[in-house]
GROMACS .gro file of C-alpha atoms in nm:
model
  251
    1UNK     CA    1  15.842 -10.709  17.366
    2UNK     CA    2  15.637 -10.434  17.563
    3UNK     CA    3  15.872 -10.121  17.657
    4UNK     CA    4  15.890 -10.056  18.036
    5UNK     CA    5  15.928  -9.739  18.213
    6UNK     CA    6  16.032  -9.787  18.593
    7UNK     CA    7  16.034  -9.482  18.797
    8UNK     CA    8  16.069  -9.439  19.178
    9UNK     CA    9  15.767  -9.302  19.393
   10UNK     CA   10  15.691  -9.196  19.724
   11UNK     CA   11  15.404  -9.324  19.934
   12UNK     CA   12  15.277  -9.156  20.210
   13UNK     CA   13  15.211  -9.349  20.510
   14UNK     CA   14  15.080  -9.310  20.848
   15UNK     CA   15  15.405  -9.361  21.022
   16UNK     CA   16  15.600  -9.148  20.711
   17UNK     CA   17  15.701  -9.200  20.348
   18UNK     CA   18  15.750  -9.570  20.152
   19UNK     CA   19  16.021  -9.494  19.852
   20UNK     CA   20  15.912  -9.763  19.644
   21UNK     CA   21  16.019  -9.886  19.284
   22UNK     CA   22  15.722  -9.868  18.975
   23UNK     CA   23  15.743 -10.034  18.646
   24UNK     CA   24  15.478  -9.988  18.413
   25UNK     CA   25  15.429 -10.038  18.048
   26UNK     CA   26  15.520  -9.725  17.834
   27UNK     CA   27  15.225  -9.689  17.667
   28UNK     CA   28  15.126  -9.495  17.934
   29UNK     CA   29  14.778  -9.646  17.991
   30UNK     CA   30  14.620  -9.828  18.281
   31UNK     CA   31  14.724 -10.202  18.333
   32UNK     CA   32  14.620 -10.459  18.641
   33UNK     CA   33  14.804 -10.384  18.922
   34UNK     CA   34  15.081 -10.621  19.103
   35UNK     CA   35  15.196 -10.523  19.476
   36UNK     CA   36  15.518 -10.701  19.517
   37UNK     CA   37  15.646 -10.744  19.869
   38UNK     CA   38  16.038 -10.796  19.907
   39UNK     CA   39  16.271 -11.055  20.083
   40UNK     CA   40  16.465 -10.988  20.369
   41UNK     CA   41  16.721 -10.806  20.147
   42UNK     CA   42  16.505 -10.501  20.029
   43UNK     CA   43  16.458 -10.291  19.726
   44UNK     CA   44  16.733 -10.314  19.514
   45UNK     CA   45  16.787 -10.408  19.127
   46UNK     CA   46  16.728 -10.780  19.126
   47UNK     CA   47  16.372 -10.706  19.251
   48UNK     CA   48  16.316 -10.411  19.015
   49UNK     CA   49  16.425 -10.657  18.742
   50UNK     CA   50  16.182 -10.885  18.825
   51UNK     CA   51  15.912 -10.571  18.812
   52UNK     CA   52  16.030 -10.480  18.457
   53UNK     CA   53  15.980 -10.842  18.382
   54UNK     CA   54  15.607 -10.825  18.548
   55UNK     CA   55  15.537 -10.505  18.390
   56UNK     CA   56  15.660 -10.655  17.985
   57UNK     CA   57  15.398 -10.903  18.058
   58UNK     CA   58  15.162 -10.635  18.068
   59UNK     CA   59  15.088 -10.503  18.438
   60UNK     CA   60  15.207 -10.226  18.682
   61UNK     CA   61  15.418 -10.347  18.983
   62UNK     CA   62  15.475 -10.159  19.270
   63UNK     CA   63  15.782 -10.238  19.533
   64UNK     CA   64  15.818 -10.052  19.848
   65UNK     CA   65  16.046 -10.042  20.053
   66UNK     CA   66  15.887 -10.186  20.328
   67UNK     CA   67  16.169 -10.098  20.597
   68UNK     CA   68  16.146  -9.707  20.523
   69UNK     CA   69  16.112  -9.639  20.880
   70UNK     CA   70  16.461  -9.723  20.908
   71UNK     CA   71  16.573  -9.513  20.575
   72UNK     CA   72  16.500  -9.478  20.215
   73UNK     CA   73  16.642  -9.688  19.985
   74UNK     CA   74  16.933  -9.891  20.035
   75UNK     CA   75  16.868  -9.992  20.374
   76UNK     CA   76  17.155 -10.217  20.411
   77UNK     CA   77  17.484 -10.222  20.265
   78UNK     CA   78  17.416 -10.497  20.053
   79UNK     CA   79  17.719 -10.655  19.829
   80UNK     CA   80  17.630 -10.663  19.419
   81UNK     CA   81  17.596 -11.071  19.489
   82UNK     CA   82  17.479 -11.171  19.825
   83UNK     CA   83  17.609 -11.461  20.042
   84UNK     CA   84  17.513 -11.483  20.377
   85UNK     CA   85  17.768 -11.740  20.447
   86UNK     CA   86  18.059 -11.533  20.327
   87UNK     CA   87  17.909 -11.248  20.523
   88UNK     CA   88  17.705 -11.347  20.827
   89UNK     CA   89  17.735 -10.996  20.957
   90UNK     CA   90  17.446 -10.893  20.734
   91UNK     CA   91  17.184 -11.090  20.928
   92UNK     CA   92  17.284 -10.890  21.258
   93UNK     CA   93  17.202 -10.576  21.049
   94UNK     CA   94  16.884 -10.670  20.880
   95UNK     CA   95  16.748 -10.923  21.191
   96UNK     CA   96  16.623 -10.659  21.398
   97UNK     CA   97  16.475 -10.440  21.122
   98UNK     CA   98  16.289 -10.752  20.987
   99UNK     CA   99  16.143 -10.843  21.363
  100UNK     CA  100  16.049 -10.437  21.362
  101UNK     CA  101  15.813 -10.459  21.143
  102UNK     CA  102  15.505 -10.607  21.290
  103UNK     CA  103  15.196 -10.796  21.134
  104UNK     CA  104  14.997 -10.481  21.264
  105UNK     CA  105  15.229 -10.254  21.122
  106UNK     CA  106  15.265 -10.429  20.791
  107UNK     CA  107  14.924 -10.436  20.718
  108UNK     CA  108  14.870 -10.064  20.815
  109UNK     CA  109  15.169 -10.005  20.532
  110UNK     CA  110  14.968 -10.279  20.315
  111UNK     CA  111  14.665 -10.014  20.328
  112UNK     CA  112  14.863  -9.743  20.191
  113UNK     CA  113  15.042  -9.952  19.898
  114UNK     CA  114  14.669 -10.045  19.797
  115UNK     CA  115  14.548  -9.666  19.863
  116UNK     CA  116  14.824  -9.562  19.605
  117UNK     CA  117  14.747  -9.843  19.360
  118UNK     CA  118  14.375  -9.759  19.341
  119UNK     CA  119  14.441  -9.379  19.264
  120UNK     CA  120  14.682  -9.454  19.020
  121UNK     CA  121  14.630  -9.340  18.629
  122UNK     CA  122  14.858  -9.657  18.556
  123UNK     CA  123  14.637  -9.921  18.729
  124UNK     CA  124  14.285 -10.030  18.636
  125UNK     CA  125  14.047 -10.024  18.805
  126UNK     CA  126  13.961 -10.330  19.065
  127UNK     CA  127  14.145 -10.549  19.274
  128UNK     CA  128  14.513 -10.588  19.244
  129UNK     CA  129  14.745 -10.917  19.229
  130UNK     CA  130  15.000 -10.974  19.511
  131UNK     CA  131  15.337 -11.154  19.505
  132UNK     CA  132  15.611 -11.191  19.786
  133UNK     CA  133  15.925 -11.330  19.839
  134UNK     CA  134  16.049 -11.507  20.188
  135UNK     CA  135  15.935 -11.241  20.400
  136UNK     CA  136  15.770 -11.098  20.155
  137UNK     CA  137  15.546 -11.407  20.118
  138UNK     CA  138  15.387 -11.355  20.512
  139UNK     CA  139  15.296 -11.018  20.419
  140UNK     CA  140  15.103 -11.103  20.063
  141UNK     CA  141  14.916 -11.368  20.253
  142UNK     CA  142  14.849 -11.150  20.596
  143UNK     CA  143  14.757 -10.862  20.313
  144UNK     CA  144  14.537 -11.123  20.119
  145UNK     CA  145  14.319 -11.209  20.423
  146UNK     CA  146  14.370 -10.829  20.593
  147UNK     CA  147  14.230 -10.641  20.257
  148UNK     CA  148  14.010 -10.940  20.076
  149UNK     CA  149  13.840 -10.667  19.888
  150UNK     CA  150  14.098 -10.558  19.730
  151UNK     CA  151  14.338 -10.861  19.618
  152UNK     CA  152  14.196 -11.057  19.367
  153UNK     CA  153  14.512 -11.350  19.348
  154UNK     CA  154  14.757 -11.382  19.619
  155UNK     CA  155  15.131 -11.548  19.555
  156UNK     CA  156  15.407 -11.650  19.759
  157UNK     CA  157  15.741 -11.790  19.702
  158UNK     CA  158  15.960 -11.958  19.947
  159UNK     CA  159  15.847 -11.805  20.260
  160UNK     CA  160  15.908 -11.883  20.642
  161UNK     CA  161  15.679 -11.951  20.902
  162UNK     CA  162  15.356 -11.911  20.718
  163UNK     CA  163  15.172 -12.190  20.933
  164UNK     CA  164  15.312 -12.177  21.353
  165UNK     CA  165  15.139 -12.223  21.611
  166UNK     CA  166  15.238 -11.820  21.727
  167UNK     CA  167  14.871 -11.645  21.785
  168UNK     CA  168  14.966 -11.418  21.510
  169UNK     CA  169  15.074 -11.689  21.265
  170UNK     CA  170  15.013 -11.537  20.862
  171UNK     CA  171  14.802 -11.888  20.820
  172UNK     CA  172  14.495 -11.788  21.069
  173UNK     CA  173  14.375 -11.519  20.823
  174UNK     CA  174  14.292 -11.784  20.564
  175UNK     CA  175  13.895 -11.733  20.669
  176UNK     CA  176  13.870 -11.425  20.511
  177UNK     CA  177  14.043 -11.471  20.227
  178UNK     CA  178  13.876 -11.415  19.864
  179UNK     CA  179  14.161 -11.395  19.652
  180UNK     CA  180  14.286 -11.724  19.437
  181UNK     CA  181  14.657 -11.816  19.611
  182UNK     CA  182  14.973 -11.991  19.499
  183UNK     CA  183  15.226 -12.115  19.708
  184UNK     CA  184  15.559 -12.198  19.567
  185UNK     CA  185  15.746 -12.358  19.874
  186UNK     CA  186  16.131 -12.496  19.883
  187UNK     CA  187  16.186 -12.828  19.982
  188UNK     CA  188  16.498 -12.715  20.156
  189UNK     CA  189  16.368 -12.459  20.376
  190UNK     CA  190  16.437 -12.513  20.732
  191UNK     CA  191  16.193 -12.210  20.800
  192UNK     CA  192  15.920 -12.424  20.625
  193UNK     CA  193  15.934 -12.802  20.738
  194UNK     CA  194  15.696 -13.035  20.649
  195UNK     CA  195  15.382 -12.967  20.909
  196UNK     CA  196  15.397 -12.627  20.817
  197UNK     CA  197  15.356 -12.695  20.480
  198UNK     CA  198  15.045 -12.953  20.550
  199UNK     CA  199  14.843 -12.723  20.818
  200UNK     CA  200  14.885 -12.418  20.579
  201UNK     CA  201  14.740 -12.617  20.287
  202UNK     CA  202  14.485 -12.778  20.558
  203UNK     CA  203  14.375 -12.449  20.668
  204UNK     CA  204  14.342 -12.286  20.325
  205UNK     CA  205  14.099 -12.601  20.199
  206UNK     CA  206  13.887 -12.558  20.510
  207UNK     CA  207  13.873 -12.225  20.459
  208UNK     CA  208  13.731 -12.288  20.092
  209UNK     CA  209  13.993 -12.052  19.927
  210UNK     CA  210  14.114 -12.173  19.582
  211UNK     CA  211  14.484 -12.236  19.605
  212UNK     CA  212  14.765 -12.468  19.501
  213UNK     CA  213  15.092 -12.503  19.721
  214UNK     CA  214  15.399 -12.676  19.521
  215UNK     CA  215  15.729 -12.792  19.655
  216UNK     CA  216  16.016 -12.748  19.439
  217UNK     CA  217  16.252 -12.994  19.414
  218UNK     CA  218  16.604 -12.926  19.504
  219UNK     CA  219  16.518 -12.537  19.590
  220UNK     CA  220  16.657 -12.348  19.881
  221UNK     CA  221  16.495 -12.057  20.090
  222UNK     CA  222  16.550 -11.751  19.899
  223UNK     CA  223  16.575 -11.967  19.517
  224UNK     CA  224  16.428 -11.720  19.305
  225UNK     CA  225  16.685 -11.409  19.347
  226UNK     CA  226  16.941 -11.421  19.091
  227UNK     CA  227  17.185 -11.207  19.322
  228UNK     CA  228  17.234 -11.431  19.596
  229UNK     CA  229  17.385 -11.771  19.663
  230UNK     CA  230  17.012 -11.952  19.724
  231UNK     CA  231  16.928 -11.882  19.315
  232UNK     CA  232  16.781 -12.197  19.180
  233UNK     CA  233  16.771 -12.135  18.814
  234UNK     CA  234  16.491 -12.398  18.747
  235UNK     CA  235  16.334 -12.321  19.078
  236UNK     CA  236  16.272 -11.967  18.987
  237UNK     CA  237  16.198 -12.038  18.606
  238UNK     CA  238  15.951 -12.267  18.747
  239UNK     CA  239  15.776 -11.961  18.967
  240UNK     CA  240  15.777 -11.757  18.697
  241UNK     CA  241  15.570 -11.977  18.461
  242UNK     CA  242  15.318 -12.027  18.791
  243UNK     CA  243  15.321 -11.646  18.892
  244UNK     CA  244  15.198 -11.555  18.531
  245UNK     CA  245  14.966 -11.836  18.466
  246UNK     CA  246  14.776 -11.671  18.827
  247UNK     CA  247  14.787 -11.373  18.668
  248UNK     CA  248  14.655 -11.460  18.315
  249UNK     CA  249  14.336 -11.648  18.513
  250UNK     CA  250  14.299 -11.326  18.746
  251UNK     CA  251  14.289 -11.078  18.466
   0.00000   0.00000   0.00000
């Protein structure tokens, strides 16, 4: 098993500083890079787990915080094992916050995170590999069409309103997208139905990008993280065998 050094890092942005979480192989040489984007939740050890995990396979993973205009790291005052039901006040804190942070402003952070990547000693060279959870899934496919250059596979699991018909809907940048993508959608995922699921895969086939979007069976929004009631266990086993098989055919 590869050894993994995770350290925390500040990115400057041009609205502050991102605190962000890196894990890296300890052998102290470059690797491909993987931008992962967060769920609603934030940084916090579940998703530097998953990093560590990333980076054992062999690649640096960045995580920012992407709410660091409202504070560094922990945003909320999250319990060791979340459940929304047993604590509904949570979404009053974190609603607002998530519905701060704009598509523009997203994608001006998204510029940064792939600034610092580039100029990174631990990342090769080239285009980096993008993964995102719920929210987290919008921005790696806004970021995937915003920054085609520089994302060479784009992945997102169980994200929420990918395809609307809002003029700012994540799905309209699918023109300009180079990158391979995976979508790993829940099948009970009220933030997903059906149509959205069909006009984001019919937009991404007109749109010639090379994709696959999968519905898992019996999965819940939010199935992959381990700390909160929506864990799936074969759900997110199943997204982890897809996230590195994208990875393996991007580098």
């Amino acid at each position: 098993m590869t050894s993994v050094q995770g350290t925390a890092v500040d990115i400057p942005t041009e609205d502050g500083v991102a605190d962000a979480y890196l894990a890296h192989p300890g052998d102290g040489l470059p690797h491909p890079g993987v931008l992962l984007f967060q769920d609603a939740f934030g940084l916090r050890p579940h998703l530097r787990s998953m990093a560590d995990r990333l980076a054992e396979a062999g690649y640096t993973v960045l995580v920012p915080n992407v709410f660091y205009r409202h504070g560094r790291t922990p945003v909320f005052d999250l319990p060791e094992f979340i459940d929304t039901d047993s604590r509904p006040d949570l979404w009053g804190a974190i609603g607002p916050v998530m519905q701060s942070l704009t598509p523009e402003l997203a994608m001006r952070d998204a510029g940064a995170y792939l600034g610092w990547l580039a100029e990174s000693p631990l990342v090769a060279e080239g285009p980096v590999a993008l993964t995102g959870y719920c929210m987290g899934a919008r921005l790696s496919l806004l970021t995937a069409g915003t920054y085609p250059d520089r994302v060479a596979a784009a992945a997102g699991f169980h994200g929420g309103r990918l395809a609307t018909d809002a003029p700012d809907s994540p799905h309209l940048v699918a023109e300009h997208i180079t990158a391979e993508v995976y979508f790993g959608h829940a099948d009970e995922d009220p933030s997903l139905p059906p149509e959205q699921i069909k006009l984001l895969e019919d937009t991404l086939t007109a749109a010639g990008v090379r994709h696959r979007c999968e519905v898992y069976p019996g999965a819940h929004h939010g199935f992959t993280q381990a700390d909160t009631a929506a864990y799936h266990r074969e759900g997110a086993e199943r997204h982890w065998a897809a996230l590195l098989d994208l990875l393996k055919r991007t580098f």
